[in-house]
Tab-separated table of C-alpha atoms and ligand atoms in Angstrom:
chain	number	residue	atom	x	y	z
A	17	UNK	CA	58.852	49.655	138.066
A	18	UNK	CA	58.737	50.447	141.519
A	19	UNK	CA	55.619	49.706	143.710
A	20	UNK	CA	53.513	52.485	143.828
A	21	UNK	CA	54.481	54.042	140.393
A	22	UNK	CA	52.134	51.786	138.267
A	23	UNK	CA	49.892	53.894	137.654
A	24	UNK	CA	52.147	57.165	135.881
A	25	UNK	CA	51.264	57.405	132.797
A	26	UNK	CA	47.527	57.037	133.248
A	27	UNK	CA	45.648	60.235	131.641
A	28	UNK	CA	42.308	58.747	132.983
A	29	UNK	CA	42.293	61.106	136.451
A	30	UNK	CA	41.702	59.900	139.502
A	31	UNK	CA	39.903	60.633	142.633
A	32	UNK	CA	39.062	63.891	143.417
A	33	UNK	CA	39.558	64.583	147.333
A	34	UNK	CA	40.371	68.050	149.305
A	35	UNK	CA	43.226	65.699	150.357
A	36	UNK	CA	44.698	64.937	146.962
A	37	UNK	CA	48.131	67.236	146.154
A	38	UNK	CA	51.103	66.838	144.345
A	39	UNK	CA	53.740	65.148	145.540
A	40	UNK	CA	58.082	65.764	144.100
A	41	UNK	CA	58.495	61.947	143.503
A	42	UNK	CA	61.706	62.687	141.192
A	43	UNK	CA	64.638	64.888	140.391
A	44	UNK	CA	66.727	65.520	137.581
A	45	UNK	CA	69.460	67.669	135.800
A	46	UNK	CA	70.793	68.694	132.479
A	47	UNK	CA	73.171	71.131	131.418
A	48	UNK	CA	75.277	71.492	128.036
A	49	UNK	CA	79.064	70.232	127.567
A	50	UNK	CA	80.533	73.438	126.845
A	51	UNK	CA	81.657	75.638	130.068
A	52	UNK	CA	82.397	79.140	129.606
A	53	UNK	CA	84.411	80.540	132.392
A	54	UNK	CA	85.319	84.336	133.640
A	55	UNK	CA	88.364	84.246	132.098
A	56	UNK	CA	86.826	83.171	128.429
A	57	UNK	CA	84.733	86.014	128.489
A	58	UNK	CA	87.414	88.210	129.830
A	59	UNK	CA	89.097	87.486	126.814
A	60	UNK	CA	86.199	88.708	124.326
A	61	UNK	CA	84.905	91.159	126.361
A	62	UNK	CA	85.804	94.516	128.701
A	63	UNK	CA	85.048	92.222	132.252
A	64	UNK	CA	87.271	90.471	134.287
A	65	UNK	CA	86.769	87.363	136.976
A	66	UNK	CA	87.019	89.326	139.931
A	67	UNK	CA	84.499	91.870	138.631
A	68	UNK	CA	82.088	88.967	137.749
A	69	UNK	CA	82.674	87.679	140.707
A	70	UNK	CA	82.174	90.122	143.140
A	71	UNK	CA	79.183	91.821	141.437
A	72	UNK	CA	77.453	87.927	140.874
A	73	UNK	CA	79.338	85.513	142.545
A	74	UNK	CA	79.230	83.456	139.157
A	75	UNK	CA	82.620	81.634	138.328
A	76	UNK	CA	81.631	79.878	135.211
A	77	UNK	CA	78.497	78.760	133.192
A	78	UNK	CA	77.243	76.542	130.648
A	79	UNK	CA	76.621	77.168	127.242
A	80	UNK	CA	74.320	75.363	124.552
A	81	UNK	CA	76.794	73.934	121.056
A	82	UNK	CA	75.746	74.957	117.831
A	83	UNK	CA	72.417	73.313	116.997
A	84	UNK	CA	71.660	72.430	120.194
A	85	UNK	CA	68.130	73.472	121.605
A	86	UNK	CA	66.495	74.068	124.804
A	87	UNK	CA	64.183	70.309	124.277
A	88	UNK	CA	67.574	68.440	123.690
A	89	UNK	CA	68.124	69.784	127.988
A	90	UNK	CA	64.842	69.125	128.321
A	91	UNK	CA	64.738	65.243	127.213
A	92	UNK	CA	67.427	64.841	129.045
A	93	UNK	CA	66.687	66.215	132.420
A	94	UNK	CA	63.237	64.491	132.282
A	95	UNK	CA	64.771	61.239	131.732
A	96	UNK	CA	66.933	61.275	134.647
A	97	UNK	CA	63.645	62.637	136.733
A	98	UNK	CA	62.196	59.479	135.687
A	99	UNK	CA	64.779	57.172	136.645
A	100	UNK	CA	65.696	58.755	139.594
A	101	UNK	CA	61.891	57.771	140.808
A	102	UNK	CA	61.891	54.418	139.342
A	103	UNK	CA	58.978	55.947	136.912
A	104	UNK	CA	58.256	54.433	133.461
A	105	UNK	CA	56.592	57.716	132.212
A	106	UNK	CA	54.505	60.505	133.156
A	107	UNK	CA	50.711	61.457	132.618
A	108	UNK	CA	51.588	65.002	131.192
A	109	UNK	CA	54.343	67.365	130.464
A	110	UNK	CA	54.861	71.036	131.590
A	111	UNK	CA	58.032	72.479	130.315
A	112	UNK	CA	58.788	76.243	131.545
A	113	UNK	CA	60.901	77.923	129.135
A	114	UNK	CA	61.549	81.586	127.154
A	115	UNK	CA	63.701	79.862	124.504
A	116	UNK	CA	61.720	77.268	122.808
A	117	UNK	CA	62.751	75.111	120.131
A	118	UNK	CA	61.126	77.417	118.058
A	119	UNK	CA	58.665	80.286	118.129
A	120	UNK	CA	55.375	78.095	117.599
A	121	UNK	CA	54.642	75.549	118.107
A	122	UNK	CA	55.792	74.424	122.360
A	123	UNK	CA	58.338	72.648	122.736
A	124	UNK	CA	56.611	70.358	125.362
A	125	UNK	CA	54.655	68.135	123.171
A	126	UNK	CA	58.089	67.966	121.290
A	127	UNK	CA	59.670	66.421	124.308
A	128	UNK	CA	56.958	64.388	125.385
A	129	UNK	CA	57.300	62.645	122.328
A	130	UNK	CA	60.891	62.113	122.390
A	131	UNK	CA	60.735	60.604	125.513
A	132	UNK	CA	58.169	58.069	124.651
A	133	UNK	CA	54.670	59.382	126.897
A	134	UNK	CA	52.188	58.993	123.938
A	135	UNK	CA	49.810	61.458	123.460
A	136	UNK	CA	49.741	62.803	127.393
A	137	UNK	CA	48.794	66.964	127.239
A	138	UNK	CA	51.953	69.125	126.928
A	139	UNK	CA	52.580	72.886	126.700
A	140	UNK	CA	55.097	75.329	127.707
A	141	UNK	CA	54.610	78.154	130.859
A	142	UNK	CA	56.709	81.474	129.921
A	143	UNK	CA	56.987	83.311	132.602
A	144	UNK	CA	61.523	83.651	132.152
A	145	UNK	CA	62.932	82.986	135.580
A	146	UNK	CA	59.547	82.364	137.346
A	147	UNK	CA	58.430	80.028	134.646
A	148	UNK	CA	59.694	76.918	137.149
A	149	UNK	CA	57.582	77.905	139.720
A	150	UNK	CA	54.566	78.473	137.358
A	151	UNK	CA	54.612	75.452	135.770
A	152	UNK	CA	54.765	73.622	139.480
A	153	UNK	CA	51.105	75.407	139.979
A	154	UNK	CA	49.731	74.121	136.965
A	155	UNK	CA	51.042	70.618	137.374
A	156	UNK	CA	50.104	70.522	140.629
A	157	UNK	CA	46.919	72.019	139.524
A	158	UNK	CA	46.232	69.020	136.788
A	159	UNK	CA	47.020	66.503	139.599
A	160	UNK	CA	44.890	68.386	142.321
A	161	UNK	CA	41.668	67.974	140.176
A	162	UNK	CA	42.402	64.581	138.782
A	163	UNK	CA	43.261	65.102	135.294
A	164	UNK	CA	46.153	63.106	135.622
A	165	UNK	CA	48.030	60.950	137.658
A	166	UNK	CA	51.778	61.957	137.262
A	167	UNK	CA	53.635	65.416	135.750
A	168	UNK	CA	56.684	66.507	134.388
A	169	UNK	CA	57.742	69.284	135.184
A	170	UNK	CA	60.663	70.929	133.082
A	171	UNK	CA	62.118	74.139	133.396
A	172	UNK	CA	64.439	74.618	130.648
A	173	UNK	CA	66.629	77.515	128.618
A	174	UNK	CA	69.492	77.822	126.341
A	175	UNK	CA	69.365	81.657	126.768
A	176	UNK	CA	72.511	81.923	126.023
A	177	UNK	CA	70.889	82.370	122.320
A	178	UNK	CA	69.430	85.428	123.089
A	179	UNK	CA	72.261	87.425	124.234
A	180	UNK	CA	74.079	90.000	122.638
A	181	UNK	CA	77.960	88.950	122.059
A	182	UNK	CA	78.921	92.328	123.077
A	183	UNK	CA	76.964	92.764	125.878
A	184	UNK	CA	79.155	92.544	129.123
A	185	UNK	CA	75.865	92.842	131.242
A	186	UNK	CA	73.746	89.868	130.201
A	187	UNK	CA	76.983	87.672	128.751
A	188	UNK	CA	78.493	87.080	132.124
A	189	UNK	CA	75.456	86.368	133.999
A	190	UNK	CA	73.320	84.134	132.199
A	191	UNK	CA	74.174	80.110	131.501
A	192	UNK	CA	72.214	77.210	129.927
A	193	UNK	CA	71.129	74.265	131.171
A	194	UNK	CA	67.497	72.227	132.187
A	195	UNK	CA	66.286	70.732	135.685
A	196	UNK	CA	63.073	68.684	135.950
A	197	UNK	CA	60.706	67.195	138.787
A	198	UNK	CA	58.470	64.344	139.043
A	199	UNK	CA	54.898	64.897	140.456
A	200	UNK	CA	53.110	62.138	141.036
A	201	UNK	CA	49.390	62.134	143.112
A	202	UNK	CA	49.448	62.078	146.576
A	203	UNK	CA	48.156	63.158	149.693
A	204	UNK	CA	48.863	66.655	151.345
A	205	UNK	CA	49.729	65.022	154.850
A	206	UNK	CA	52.935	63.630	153.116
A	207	UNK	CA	56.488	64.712	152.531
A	208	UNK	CA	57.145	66.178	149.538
A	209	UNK	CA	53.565	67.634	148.843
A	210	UNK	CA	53.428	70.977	146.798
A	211	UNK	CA	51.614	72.726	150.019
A	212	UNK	CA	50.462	76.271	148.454
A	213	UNK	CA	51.306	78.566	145.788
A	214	UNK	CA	51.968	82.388	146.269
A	215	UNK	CA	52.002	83.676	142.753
A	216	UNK	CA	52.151	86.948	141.263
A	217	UNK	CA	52.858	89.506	138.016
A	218	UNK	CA	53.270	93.659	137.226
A	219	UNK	CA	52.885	94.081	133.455
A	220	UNK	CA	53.448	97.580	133.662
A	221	UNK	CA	57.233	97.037	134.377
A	222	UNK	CA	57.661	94.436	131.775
A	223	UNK	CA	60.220	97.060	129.911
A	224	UNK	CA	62.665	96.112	132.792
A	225	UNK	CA	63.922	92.695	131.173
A	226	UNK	CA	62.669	91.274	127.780
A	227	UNK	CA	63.630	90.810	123.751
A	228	UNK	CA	61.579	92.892	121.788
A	229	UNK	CA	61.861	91.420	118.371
A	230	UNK	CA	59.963	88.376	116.590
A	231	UNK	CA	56.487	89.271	118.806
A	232	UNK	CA	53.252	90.042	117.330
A	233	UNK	CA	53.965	93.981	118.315
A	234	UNK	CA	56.752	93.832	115.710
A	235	UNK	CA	56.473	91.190	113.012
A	236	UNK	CA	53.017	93.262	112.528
A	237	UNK	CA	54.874	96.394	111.649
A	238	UNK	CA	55.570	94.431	108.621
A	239	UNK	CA	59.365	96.470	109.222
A	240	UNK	CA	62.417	94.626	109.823
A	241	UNK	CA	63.687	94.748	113.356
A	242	UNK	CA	66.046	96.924	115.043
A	243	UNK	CA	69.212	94.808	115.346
A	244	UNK	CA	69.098	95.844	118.942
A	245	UNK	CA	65.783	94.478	119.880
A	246	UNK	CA	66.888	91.312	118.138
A	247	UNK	CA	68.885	90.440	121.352
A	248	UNK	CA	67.533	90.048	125.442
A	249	UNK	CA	68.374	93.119	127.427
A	250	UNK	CA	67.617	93.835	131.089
A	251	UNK	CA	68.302	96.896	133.217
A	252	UNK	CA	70.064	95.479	135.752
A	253	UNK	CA	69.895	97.869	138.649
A	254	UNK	CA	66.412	98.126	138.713
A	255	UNK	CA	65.213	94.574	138.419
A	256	UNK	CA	67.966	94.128	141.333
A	257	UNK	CA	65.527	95.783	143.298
A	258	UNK	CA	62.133	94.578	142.348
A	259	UNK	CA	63.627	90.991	142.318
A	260	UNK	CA	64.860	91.556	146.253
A	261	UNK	CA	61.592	93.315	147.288
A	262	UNK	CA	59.399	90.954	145.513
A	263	UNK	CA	61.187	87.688	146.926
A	264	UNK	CA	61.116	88.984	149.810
A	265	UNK	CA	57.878	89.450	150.534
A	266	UNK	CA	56.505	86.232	148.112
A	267	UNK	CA	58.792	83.974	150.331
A	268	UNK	CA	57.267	85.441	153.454
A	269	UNK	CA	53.568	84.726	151.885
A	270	UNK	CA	53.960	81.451	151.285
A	271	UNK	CA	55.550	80.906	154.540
A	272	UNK	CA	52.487	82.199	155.835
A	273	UNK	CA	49.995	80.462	153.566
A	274	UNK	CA	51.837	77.002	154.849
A	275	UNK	CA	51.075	78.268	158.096
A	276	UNK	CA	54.929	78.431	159.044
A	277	UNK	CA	56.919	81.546	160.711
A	278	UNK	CA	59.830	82.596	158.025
A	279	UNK	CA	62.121	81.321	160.903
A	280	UNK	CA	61.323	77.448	161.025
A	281	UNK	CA	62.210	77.096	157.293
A	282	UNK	CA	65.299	75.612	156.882
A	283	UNK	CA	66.118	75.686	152.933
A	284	UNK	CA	64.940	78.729	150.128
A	285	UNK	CA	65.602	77.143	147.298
A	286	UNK	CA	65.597	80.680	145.250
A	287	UNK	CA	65.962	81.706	141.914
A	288	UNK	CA	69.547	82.180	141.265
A	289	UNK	CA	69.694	85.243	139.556
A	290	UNK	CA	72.781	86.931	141.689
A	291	UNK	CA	74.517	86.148	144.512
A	292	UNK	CA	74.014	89.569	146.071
A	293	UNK	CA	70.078	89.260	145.733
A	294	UNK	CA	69.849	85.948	147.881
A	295	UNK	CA	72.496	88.077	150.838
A	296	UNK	CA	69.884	90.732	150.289
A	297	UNK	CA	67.126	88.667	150.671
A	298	UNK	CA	68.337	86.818	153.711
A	299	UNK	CA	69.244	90.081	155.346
A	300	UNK	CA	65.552	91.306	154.930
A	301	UNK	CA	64.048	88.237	156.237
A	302	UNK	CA	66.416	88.255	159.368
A	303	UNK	CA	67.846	84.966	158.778
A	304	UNK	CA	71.331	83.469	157.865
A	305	UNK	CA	72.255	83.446	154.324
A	306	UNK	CA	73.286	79.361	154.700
A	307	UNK	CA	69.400	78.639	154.670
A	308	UNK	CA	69.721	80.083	151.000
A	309	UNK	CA	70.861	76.854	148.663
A	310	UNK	CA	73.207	78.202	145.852
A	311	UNK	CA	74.829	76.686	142.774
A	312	UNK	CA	75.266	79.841	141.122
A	313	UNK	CA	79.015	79.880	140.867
A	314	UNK	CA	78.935	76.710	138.506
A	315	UNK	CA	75.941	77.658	136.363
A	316	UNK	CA	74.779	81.195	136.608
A	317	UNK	CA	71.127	82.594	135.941
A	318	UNK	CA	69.617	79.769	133.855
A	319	UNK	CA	66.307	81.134	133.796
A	320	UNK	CA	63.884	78.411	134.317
A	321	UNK	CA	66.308	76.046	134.922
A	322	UNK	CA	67.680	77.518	137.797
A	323	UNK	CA	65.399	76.274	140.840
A	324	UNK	CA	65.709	72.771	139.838
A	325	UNK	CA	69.216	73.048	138.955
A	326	UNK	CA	69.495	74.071	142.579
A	327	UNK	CA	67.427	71.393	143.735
A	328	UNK	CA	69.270	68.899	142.260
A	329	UNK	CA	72.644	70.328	143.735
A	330	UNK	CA	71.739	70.906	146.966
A	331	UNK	CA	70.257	67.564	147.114
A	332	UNK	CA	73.531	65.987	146.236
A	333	UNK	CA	75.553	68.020	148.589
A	334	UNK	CA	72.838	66.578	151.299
A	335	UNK	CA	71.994	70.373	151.831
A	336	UNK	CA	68.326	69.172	151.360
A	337	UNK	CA	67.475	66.576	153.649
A	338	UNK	CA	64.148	64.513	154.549
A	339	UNK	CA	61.935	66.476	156.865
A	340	UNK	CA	63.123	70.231	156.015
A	341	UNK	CA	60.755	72.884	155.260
A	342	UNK	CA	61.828	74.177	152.119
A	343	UNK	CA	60.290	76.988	150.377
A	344	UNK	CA	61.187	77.688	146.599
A	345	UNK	CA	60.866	80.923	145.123
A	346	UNK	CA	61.237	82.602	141.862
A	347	UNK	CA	61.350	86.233	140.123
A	348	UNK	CA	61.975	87.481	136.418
A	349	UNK	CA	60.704	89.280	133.106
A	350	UNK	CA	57.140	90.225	133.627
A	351	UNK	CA	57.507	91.263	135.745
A	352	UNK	CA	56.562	87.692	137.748
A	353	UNK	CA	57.347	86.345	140.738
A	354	UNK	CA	56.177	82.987	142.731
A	355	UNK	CA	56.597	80.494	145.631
A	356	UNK	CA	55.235	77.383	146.650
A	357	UNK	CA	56.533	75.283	150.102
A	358	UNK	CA	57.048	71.811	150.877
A	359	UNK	CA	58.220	69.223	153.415
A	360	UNK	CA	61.218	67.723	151.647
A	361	UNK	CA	60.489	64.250	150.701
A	362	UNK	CA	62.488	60.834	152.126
A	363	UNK	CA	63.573	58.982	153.567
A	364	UNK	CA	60.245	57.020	153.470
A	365	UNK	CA	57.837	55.685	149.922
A	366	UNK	CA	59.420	56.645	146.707
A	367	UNK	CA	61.744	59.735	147.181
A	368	UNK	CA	63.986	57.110	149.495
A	369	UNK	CA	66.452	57.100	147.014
A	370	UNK	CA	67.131	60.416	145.916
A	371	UNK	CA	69.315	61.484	148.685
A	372	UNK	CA	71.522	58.633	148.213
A	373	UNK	CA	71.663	58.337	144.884
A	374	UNK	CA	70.876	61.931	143.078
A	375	UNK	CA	74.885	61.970	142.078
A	376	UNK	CA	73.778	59.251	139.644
A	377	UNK	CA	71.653	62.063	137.555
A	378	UNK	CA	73.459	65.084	138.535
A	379	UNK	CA	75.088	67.076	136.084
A	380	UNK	CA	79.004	66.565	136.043
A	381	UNK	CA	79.316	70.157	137.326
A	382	UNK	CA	83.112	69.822	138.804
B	9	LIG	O1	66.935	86.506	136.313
B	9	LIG	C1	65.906	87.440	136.255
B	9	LIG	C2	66.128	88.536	137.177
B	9	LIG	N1	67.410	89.123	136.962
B	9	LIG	C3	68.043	89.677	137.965
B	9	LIG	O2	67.560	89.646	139.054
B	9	LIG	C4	69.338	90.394	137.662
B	9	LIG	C5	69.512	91.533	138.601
B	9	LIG	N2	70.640	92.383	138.273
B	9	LIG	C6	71.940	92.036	138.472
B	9	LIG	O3	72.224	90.921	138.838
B	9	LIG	C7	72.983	93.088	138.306
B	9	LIG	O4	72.360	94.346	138.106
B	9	LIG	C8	73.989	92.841	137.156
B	9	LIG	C9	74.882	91.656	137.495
B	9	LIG	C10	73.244	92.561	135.864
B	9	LIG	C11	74.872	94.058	136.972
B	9	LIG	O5	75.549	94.342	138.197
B	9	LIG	P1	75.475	95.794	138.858
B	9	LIG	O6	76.299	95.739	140.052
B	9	LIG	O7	74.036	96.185	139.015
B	9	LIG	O8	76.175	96.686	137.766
B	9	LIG	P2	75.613	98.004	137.072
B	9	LIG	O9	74.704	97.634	135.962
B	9	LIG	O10	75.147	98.984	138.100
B	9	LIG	O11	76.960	98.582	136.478
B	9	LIG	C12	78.015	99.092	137.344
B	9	LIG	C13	79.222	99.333	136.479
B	9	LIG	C14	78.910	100.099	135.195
B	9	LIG	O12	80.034	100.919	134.895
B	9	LIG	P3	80.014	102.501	135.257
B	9	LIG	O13	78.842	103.061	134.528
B	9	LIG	O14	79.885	102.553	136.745
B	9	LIG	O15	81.338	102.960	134.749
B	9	LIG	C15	78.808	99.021	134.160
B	9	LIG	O16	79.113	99.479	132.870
B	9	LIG	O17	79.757	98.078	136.068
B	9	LIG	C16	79.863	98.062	134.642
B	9	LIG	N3	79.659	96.692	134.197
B	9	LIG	C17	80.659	95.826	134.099
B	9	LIG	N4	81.972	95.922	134.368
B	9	LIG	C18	82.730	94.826	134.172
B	9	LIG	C19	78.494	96.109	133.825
B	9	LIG	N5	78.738	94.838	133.495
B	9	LIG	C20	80.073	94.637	133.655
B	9	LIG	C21	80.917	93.530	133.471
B	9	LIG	N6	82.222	93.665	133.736
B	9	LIG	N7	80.451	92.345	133.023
């Protein structure tokens, strides 16, 4: 084990100081075997690539094998967060995800056990594509106050389950896949501290993107579901809109919570729901699009996944690079949005080796 990392895996807290924060230590990546491109859809479906492509900007996307379950990503994303910070374990798990294993119980204690932690405290955030940024806060939040020493943080979805077959809409634009970070207790004054959180929700448009069936509302109808509540569905158009507006405006909060103009940050690491939402975005803020790290071509909208999926990429592609002020920002079903900001971590104490070496737990996207 690295210096440093000895004590991960303590659930005993720690010392409780205004100056204590959570610090990215590690990074890693997961997604499924099985790519499904434009033109494999195209062949099952009324869509084409250069429709997908223009309207999304998504060339291809992964998709879960039969059997396989959003914890399998999970495990597997964690583990190469580990290694890629030298880490024997963690101190608790927080797993973000809309598709767990199974309806009840979380998956997170699931995957906690699988990947040898003991009995650390693990549960699952659902909050669909903000659920990344959600579980940040409340890992950062267990750190902050000493409960523990070290977090995982997963975000993780095989969505692909919860699509409709024939539904051109949702098929084309969501994949599967898992990213995961490594807090580990730190000080704020150093890179890679979790800085703020701007978080936020608006129940009463939570009609906009869900999957009715299997909830409380419905099982206690004693009826059988409607076949098409069975499936996800999302009106596209108008969560285009609230997911522009409310980015928007939650990446320019936490810019100001850090204490930061909009204009000095060089990376948003956004949710990567559509191509056409980050040019939006960036538009609206003023600032290039190239500040706005994308991987959506290769993967698509994987939900919680998708902001450390990015992470990892743009890390490899050295897009992300010591020093940078980086803000990360999610929106989805809800409705919920979120951002938190951070100097990215390196070249210095235990993040030295992620730039260099991230390729080692990417996922073999090309
Ligand atoms: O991740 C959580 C948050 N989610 C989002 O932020 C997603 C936001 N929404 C979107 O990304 C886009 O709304 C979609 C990609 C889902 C849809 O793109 P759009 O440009 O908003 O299309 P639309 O729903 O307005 O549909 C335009 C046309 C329609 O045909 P008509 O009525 O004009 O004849 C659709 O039937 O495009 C049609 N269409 C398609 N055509 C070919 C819809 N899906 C497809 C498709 N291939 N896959």
């Amino acid at each position: 084990m690295r210096p440093g990392l000895e004590g991960y895996g303590r659930t005993d807290g720690g010392p409780r100081s205004p100056e204590r924060a959570a610090v990215v230590a590690g990074l890693g990546a997961a997604v499924p075997e099985t790519v499904v491109t434009n033109d494999d859809l195209a062949r099952v479906l009324d869509t084409d690539d250069a429709w997908i492509r223009r309207r999304t900007g998504i060339r291809r996307r992964r998709a879960v094998a039969p059997g396989q379950a959003t914890g399998d990503l999970a495990v597997e994303a964690a583990r190469n967060a580990l290694a890629s910070a030298g880490a024997g374990g963690a101190g608790a798990v927080v797993l973000a995800t809309s598709t767990p294993d199974q309806l009840c119980p979380a998956t997170a204690p699931n995957v906690a056990s699988r990947i040898g932690l003991g009995p650390v405290p693990a549960f699952d955030v659902q909050a669909v594509c903000t659920g990344f940024v959600y579980a940040l806060a409340s890992g950062a939040g267990l750190i902050s106050l000493g409960v523990v020493d070290s977090v995982l943080v997963i975000g993780a979805d095989a969505f692909s389950t919860l699509l409709d077959p024939e539904d051109r809409a949702t098929r084309v634009v969501f994949g599967d896949g898992a990213g995961a970070v490594l807090l580990r207790a730190g000080s704020r004054t150093e890179r890679g501290a979790l800085l703020d959180f701007s978080l936020g929700s608006d129940g009463s448009a939570e009609d906009l993107i869900g999957m009715r069936a299997g909830g409380s509302r419905q099982r206690s109808t004693g009826l059988p579901a409607k076949v098409e509540d069975t499936y996800f569905s999302m009106q596209g158009q108008a969560v285009f809109k609230q997911a522009v507006s409310r980015m928007t405006e939650s990446a320019r909060d936490i810019a100001a919570r850090t204490g930061w103009a909009v204009e000095e940050v060089d990376s948003f690491v956004f949710h990567q729901a559509n191509a056409r939402i980050l040019t939006a975005v960036a538009r609206r803020l003023g600032l290039p699009v190239e500040r706005f790290r994308t991987n959506i071509a290769e993967v698509g909208n994987t939900v919680s996944a998708s902001i450390p999926l990015a992470l990892v990429d743009a890390t490899a592609r050295g897009e992300l690079t010591p020093g940078q002020k980086v803000v990360l920002t999610g929106f989805g079903g809800g409705l919920t949005w979120g951002s938190t900001a951070l100097v990215w971590p390196g070249p210095d104490p235990l993040l030295s080796e992620l730039s260099t070496d991230a390729g080692d737990f990417l996922p073999k996207y090309r």
